[in-house]
Short mmCIF file of C-alpha atoms and ligand atoms in Angstrom, two decimals:
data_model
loop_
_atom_site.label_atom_id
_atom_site.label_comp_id
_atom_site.label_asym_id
_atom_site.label_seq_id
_atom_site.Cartn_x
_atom_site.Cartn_y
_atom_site.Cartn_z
CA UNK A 4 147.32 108.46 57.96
CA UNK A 5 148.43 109.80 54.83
CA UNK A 6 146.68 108.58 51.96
CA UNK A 7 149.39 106.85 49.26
CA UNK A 8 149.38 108.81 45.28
CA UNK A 9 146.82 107.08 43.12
CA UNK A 10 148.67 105.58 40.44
CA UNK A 11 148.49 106.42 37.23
CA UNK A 12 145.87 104.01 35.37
CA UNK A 13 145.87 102.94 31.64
CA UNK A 14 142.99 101.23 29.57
CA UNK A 15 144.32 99.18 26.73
CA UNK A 16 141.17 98.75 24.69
CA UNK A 17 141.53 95.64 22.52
CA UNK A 18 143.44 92.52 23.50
CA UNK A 19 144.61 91.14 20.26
CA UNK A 20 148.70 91.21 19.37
CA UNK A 21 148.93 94.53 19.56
CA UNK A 22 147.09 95.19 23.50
CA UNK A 23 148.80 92.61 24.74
CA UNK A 24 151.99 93.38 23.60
CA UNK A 25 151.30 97.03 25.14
CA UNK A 26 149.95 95.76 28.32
CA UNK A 27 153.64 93.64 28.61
CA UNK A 28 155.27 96.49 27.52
CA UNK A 29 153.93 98.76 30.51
CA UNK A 30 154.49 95.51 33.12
CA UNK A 31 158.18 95.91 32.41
CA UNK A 32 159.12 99.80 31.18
CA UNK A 33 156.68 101.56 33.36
CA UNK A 34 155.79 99.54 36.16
CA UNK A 35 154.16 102.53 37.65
CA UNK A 36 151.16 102.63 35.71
CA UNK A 37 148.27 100.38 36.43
CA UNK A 38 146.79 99.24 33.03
CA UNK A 39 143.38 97.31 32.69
CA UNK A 40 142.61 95.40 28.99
CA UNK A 41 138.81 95.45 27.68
CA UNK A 42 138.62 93.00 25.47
CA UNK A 43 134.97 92.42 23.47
CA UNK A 44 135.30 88.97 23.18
CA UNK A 45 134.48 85.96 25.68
CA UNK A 46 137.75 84.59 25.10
CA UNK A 47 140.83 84.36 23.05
CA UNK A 48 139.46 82.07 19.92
CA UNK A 49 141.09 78.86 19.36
CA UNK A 50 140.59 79.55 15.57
CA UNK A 51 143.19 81.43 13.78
CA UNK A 52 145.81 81.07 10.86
CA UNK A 53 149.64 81.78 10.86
CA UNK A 54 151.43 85.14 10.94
CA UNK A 55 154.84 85.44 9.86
CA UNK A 56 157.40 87.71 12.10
CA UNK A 57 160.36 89.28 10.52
CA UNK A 58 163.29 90.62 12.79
CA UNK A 59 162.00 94.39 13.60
CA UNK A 60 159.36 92.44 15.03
CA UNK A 61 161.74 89.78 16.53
CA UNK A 62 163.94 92.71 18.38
CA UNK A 63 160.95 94.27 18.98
CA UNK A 64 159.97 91.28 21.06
CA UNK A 65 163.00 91.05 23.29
CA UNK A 66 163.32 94.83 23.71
CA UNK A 67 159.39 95.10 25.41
CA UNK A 68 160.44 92.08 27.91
CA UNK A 69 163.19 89.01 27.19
CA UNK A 70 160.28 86.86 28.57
CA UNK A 71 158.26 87.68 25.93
CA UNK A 72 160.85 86.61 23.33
CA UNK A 73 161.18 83.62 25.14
CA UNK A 74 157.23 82.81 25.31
CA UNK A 75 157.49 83.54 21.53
CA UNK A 76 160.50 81.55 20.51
CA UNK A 77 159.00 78.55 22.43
CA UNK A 78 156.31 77.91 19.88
CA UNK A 79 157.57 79.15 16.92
CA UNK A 80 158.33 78.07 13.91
CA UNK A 81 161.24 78.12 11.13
CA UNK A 82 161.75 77.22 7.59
CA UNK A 83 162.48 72.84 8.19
CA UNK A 84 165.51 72.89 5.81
CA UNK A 85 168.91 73.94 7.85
CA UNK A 86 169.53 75.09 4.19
CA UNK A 87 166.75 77.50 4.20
CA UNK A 88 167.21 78.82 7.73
CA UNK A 89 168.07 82.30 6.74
CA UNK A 90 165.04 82.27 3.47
CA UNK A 91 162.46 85.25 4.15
CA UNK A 92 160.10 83.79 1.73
CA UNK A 93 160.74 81.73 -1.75
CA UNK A 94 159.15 83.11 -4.74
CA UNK A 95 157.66 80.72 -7.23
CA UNK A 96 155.36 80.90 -10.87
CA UNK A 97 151.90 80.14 -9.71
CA UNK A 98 150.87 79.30 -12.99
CA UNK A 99 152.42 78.10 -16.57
CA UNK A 100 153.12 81.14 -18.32
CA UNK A 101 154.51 82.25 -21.87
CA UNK A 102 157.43 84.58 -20.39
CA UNK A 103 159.94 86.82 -22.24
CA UNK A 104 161.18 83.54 -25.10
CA UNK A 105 160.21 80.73 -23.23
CA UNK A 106 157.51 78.88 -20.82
CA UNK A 107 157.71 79.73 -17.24
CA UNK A 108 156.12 76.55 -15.34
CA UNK A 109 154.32 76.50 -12.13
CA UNK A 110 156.62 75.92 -9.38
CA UNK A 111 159.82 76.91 -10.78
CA UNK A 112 161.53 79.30 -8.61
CA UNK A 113 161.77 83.02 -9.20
CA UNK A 114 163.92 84.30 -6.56
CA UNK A 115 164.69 83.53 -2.55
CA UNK A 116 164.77 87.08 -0.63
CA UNK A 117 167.23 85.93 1.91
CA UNK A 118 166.47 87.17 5.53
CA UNK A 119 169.75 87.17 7.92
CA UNK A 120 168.50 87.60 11.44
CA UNK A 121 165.35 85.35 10.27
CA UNK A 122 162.05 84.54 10.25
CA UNK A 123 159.52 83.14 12.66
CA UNK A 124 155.89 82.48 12.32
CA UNK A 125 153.23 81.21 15.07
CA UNK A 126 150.08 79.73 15.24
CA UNK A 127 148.37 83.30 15.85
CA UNK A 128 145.36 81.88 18.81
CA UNK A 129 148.79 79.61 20.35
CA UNK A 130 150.85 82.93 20.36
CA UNK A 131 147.81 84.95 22.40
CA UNK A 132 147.63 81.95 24.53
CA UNK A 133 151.68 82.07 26.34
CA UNK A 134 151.13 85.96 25.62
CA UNK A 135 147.89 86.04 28.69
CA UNK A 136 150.18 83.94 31.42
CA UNK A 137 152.61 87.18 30.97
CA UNK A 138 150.05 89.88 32.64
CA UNK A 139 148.51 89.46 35.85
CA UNK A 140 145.32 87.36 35.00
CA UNK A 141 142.83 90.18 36.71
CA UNK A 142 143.94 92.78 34.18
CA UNK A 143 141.79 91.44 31.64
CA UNK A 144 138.30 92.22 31.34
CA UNK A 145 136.70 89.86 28.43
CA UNK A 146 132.78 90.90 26.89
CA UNK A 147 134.03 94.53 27.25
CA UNK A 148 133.21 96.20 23.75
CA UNK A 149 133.73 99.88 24.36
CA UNK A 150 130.73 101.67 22.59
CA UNK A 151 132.24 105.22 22.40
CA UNK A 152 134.90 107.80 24.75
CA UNK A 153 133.19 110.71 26.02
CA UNK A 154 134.94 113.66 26.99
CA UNK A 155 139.51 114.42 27.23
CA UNK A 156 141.37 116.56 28.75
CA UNK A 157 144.72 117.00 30.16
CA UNK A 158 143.64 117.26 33.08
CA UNK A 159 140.71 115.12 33.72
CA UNK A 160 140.33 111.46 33.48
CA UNK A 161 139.01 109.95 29.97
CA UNK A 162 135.37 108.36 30.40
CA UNK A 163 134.96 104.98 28.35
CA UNK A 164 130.93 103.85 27.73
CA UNK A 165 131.08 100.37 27.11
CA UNK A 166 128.05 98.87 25.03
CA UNK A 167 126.79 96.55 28.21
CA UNK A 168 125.88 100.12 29.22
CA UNK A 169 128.67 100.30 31.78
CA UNK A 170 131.60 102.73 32.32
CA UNK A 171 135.26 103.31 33.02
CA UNK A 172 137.29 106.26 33.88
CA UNK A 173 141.07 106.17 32.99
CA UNK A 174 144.05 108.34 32.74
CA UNK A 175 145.50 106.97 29.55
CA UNK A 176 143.49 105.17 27.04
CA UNK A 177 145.68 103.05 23.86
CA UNK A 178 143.34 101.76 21.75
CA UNK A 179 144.43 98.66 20.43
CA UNK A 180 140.48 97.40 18.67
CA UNK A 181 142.05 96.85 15.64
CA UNK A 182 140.71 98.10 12.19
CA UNK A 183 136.96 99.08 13.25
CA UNK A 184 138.28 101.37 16.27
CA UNK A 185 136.50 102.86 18.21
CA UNK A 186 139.08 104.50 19.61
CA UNK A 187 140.18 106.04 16.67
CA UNK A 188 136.62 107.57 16.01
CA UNK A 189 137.41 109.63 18.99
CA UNK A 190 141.04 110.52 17.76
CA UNK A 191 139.77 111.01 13.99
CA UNK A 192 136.26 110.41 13.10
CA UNK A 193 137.38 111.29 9.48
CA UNK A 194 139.60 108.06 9.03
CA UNK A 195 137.85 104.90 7.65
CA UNK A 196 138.98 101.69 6.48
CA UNK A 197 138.67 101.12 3.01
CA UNK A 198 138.74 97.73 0.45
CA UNK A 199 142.50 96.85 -0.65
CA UNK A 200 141.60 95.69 -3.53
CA UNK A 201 142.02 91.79 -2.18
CA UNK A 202 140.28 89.71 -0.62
CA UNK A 203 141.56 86.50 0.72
CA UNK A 204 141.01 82.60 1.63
CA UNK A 205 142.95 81.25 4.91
CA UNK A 206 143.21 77.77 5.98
CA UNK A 207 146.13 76.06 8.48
CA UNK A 208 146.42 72.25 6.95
CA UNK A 209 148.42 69.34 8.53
CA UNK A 210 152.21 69.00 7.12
CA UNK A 211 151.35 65.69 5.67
CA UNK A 212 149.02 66.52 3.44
CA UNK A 213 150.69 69.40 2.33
CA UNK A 214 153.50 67.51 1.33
CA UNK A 215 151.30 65.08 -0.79
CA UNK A 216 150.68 68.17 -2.25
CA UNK A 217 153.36 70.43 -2.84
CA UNK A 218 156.09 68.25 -1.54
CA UNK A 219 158.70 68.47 1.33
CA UNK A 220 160.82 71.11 0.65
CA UNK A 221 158.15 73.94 -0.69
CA UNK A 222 155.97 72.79 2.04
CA UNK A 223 158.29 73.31 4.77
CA UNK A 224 159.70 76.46 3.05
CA UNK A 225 158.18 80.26 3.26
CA UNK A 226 157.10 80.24 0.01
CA UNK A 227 155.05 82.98 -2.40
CA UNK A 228 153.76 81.38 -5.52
CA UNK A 229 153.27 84.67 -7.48
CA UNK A 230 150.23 84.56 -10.63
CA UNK A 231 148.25 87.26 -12.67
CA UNK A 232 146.14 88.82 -10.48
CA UNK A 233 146.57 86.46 -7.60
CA UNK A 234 149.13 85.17 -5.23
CA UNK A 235 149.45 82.57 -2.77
CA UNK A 236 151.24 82.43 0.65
CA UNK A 237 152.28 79.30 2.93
CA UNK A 238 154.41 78.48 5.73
CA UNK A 239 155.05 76.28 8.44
CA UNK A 240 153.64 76.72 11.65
CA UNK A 241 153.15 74.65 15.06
CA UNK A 242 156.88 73.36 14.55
CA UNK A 243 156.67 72.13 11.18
CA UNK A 244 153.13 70.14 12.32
CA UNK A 245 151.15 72.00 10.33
CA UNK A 246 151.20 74.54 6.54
CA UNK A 247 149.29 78.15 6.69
CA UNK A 248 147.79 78.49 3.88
CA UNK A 249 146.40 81.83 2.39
CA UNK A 250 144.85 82.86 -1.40
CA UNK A 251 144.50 86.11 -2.57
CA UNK A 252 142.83 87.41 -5.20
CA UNK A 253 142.06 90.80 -6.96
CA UNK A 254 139.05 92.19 -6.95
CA UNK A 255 138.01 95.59 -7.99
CA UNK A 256 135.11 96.35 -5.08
CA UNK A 257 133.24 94.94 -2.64
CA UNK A 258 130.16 95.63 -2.29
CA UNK A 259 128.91 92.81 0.84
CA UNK A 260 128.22 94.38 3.92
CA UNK A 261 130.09 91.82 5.91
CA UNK A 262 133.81 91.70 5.19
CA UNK A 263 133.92 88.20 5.87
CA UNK A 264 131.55 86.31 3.54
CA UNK A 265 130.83 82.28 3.18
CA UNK A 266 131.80 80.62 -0.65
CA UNK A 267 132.10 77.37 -2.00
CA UNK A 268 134.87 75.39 -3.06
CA UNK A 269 133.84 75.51 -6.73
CA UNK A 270 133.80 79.54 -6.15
CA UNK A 271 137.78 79.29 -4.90
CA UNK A 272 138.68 76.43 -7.57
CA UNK A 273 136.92 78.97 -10.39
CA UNK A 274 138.69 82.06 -9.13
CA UNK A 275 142.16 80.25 -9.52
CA UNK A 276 141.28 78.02 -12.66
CA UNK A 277 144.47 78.96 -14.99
CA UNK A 278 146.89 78.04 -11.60
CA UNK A 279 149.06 75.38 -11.55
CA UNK A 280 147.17 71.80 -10.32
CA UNK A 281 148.46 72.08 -7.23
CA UNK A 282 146.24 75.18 -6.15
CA UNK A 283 143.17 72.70 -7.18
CA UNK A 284 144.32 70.07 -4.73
CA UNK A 285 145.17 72.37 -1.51
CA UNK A 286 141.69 74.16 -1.76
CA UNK A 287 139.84 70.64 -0.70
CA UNK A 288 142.40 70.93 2.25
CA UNK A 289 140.89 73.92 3.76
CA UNK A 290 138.73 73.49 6.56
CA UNK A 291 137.20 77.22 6.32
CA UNK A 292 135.79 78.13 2.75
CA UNK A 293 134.95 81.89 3.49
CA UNK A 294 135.95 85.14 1.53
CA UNK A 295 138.03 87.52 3.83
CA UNK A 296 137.63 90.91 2.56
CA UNK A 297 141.30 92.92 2.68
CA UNK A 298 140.51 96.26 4.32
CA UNK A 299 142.99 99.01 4.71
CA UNK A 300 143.46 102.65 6.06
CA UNK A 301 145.52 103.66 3.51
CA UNK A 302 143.52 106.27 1.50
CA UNK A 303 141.92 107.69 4.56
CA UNK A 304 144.34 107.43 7.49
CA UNK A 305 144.21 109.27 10.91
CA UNK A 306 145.44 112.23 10.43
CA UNK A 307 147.32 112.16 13.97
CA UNK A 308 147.32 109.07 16.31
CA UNK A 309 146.80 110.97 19.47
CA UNK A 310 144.17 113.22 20.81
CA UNK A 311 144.86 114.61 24.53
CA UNK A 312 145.67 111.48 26.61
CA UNK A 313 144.31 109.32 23.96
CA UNK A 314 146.43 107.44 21.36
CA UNK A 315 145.78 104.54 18.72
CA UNK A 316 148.10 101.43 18.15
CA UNK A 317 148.63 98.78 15.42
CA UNK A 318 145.63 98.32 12.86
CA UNK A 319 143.63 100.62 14.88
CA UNK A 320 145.59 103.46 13.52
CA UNK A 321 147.27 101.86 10.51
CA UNK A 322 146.08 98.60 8.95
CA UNK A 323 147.51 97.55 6.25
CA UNK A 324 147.16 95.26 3.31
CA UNK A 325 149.46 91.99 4.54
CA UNK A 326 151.54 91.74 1.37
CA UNK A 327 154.58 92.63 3.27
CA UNK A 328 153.72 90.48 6.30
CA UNK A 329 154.87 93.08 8.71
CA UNK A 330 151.27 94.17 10.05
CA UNK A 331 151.84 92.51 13.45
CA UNK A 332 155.14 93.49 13.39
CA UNK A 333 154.73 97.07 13.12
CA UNK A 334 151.92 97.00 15.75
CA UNK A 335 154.88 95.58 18.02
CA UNK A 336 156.91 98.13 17.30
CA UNK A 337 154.22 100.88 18.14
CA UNK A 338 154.16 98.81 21.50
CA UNK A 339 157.84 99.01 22.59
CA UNK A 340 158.24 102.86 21.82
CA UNK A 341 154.82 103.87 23.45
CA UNK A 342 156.07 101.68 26.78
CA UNK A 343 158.91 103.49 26.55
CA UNK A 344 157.92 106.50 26.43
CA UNK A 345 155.60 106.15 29.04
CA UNK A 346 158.64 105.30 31.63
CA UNK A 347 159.22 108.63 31.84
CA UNK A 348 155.33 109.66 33.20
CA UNK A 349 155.30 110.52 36.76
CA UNK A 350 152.10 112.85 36.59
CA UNK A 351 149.17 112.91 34.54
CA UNK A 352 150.08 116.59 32.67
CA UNK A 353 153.14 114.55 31.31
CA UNK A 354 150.87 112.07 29.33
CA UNK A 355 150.00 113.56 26.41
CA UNK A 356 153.33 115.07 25.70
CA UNK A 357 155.06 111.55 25.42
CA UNK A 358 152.14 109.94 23.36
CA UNK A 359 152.49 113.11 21.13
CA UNK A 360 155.88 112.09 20.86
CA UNK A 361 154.68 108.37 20.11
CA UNK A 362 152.92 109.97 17.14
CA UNK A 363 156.06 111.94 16.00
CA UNK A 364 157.95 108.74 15.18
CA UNK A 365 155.85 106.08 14.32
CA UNK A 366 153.33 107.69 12.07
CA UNK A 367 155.82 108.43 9.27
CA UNK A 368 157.01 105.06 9.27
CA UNK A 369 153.75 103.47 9.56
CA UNK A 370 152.53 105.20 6.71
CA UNK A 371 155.10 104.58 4.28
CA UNK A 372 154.57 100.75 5.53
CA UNK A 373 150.80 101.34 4.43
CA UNK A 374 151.44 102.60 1.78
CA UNK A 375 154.38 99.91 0.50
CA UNK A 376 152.03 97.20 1.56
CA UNK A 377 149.51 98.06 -0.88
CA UNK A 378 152.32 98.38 -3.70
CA UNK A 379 153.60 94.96 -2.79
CA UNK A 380 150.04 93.31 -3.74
CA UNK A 381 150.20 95.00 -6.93
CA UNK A 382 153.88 93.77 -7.60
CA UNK A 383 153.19 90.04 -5.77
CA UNK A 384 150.21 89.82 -8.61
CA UNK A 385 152.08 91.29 -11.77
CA UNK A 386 149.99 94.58 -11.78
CA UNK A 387 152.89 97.03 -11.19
CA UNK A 388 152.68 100.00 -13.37
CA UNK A 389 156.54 99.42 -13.27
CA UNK A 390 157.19 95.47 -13.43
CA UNK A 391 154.05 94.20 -14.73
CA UNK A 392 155.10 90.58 -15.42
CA UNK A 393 159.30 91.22 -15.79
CA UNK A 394 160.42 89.23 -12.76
CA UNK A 395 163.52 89.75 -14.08
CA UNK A 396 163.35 93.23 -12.87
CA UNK A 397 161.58 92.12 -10.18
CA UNK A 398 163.73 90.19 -8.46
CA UNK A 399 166.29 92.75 -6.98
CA UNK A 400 163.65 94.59 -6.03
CA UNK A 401 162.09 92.13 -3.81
CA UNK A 402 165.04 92.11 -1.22
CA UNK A 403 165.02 95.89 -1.51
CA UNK A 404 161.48 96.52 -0.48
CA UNK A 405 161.89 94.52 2.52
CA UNK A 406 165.63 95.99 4.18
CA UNK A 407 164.00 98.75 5.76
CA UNK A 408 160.96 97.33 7.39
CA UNK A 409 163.53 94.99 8.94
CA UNK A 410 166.20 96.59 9.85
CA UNK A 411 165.06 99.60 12.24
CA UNK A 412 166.74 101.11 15.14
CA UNK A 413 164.01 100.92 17.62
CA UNK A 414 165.86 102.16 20.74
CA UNK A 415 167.42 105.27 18.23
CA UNK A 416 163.56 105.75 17.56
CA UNK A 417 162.82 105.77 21.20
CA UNK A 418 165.41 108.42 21.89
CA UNK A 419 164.58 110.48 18.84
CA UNK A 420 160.74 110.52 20.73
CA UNK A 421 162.59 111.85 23.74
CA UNK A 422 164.67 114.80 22.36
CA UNK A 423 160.83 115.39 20.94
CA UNK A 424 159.00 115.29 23.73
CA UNK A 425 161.75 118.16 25.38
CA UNK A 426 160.47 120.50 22.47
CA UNK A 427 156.66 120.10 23.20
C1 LIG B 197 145.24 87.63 5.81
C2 LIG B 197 146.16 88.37 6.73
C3 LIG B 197 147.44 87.90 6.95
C4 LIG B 197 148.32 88.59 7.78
N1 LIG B 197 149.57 88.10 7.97
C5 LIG B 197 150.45 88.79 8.72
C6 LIG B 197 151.77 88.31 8.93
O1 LIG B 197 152.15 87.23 8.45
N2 LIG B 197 152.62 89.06 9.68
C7 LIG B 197 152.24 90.24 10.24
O2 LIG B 197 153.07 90.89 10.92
N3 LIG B 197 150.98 90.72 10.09
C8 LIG B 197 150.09 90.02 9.34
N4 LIG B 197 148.83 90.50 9.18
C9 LIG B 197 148.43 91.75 9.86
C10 LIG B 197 148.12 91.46 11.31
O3 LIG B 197 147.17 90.41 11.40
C11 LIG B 197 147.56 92.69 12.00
O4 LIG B 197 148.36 93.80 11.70
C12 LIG B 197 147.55 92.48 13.51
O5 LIG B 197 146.79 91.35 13.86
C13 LIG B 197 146.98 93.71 14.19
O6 LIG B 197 146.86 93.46 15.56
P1 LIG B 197 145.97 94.41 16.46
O7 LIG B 197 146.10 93.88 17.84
O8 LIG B 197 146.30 95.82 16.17
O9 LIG B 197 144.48 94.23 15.92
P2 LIG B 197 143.52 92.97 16.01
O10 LIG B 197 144.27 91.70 15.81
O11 LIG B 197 142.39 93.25 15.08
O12 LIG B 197 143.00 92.97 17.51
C14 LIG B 197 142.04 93.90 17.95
C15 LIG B 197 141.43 93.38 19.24
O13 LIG B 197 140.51 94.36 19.72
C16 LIG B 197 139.28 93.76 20.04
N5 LIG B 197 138.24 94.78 19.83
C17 LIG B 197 137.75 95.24 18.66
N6 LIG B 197 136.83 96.20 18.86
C18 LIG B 197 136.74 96.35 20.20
C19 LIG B 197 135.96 97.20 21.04
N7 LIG B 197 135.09 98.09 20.53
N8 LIG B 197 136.11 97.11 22.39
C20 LIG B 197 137.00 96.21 22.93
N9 LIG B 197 137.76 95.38 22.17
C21 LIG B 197 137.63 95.46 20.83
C22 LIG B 197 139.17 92.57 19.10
O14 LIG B 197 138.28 91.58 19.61
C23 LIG B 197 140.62 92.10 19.05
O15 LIG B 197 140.92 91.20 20.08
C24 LIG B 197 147.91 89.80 8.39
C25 LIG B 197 146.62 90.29 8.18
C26 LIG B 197 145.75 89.58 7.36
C27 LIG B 197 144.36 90.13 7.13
#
């Protein structure tokens, strides 16, 4: 009997937002593939703060697979007030400040960058959770830590050593394990991650006592509260249940090994001691008191995000400093036009044409994302070169810098890849 075409088979390495967003992806624009996740961990953690989605990512969603939108709008979470509904984030003084001929005073609004099409955020362990029922359960493989890729080419499968000492061959290989790739060792060994210049404090606090704290409508409100040197993000999350809290601060270097480091509450209360008194009475509120180091691969990015049939996706091939909050987003992004793309690959000597062609479009834009996201922590924190502490000539700025991060043409970029991928 004649034997049936071995399909075409994909490892996904890494099964954070941006893996399983892939793996989706494949399910519904290339059905013809077989794709397997390694994952390093036991299991998705329950742990986690909030991530904020803005509508690239939100389109990005419904063009990979409706049901994913749907899985995604089922758990997540808008501004409370009907009246802020279309609010990307609300801008606030963080601290009492002497500004231009009078006293700015912690709280007091600066600006609201309005946001048309939206805003979501989710719970980021409850979003990986209705993400997993979407893939067939058997396509994940958890303690899976890939140690190294061995040997490419066009024509031959793509050997992955895991560190348990075992191995996989594949056809495709996206690497998706985030900002310490591995994968991207193998596409660039140059690249390496480098401190942003922040580091940050997270927490996710119950509504309630956020109120007490900053009261109803700031709590239930994106909001930025923007200080020398510092700034401070919250949101809602779990359907208004619950505030995500996160602190940055400026730091020159860092010098730890580990990029995540324990501290004390005194440490956090001293770095933010000329904020407003509301910082001093949400830092008791949160549960986790370590330092997360800000790393970035902004001054030493891959210099391509494909080698052969290999290819790097979301902070695997460009993590970014999360002043824009568009990280995830982007990494979505990279998802939809890779699946895409891969619709089209019938035979294994088509592969690394379309993932060049993934590379042609979304490295330029990634970039200049990098590269704006580490501006924006400069600006959020009065450091601009340009700004400094003039919110005044902030403010029209702030809707500017976000327009083109949200509105993209995805499917435009998709077909843009294809007239490419004729030329290669
Ligand atoms: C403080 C902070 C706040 C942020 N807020 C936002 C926000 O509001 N909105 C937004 O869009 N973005 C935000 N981001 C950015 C966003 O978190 C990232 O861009 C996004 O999580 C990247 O997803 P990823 O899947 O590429 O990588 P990751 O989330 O890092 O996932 C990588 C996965 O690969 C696995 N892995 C790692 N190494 C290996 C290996 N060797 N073998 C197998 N598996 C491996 C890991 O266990 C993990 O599951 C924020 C980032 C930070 C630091």
């Amino acid at each position: 009997m004649a034997q049936l075409p071995q399909k075409i088979s994909v490892a996904i390495v890494g099964g954070g937002i941006a893996g399983l967003c892939t793996a989706i992806g494949l399910q519904k624009h290339a059905p013809h593939l077989e794709f397997t996740i390694y994952e390093a961990a036991a299991r998705f953690d329950v742990i986690g703060s909030g991530v904020a989605f803005g509508p690239n990512a939100l389109e990005a969603f419904t063009l990979i697979d409706p049901a994913l939108r749907e899985a995604f709008d089922r758990i997540s979470t808008t501004n409370q007030l009907e009246t802020k509904k279309d609010t990307w984030f609300e801008f606030r003084w963080g601290q009492d400040m002497e500004y231009k001929n009078g006293k700015a005073k912690t709280g007091d609004l600066i600006s609201a960058v309005q946001c048309h099409e939206g805003q979501a955020t989710v719970h980021r362990a409850r979003f990986l959770e209705v993400m997993l029922p979407l893939i067939p359960h058997d396509s994940v493989k958890f303690r899976k830590r890939l140690a190294y890729i061995k040997n490419v080419g066009d024509a031959e499968k793509t050997r992955l050593v895991f560190k348990d000492g075992t191995e996989a061959l594949h056809d495709v290989v996206i690497g998706s394990d985030g900002i310490k790739s591995h994968v991207r060792e193998f596409v660039d060994h140059k690249s390496k991650p480098g401190f942003s210049t922040k580091y940050c404090h997270r927490g996710v606090i119950p509504m309630e006592k956020a109120i007490a704290v900053m009261g109803e409508e700031r709590a239930g409100t994106n909001t930025g509260y923007l200080g020398k040197h510092g700034h401070i993000i919250s949101f809602p999350v779990d359907q208004g249940d619950a505030v995500s809290v996160t602190l940055f601060k400026g730091e020159r270097i860092w010098t730890a090994e580990n990029w995540v480091v324990e501290t004390t509450r005194e440490h956090i209360a001293q770095d933010y001691k000329d904020w407003g008194a509301f910082v001093h009475e949400l830092i008791p509120l949160m549960q986790d008191t370590s330092i997360w180091a800000v790393f970035e691969l902004v001054d030493n990015p891959p210099s391509t995000y494909v080698r052969g049939n290999v290819c790097i996706t979301g902070d695997a091939a460009h993590a970014s400093a999360p002043h824009q909050g568009s990280g995830a987003g982007m990494a979505i992004e990279d998802s939809y036009v890779l699946s895409a793309l891969l619709t089209d690959v019938k035979d294994t000597k088509d592969i690394s044409r379309a993932l060049r062609a993934y590379d042609a479009v979304r490295r330029p834009r990634t970039r200049r994302f990098q590269t704006s996201s580490r501006d924006a922590g400069l600006f959020w924190e009065f450091e601009h070169p340009d700004f400094g502490v003039d919110v005044d000539k902030m403010k029209p700025i702030m809707q500017e810098r976000m327009e083109w991060i949200w509105y993209v043409d995805l499917q435009k970029e998709v077909e843009m890849a294809k007239d490419l991928l004729e030329t290669f």
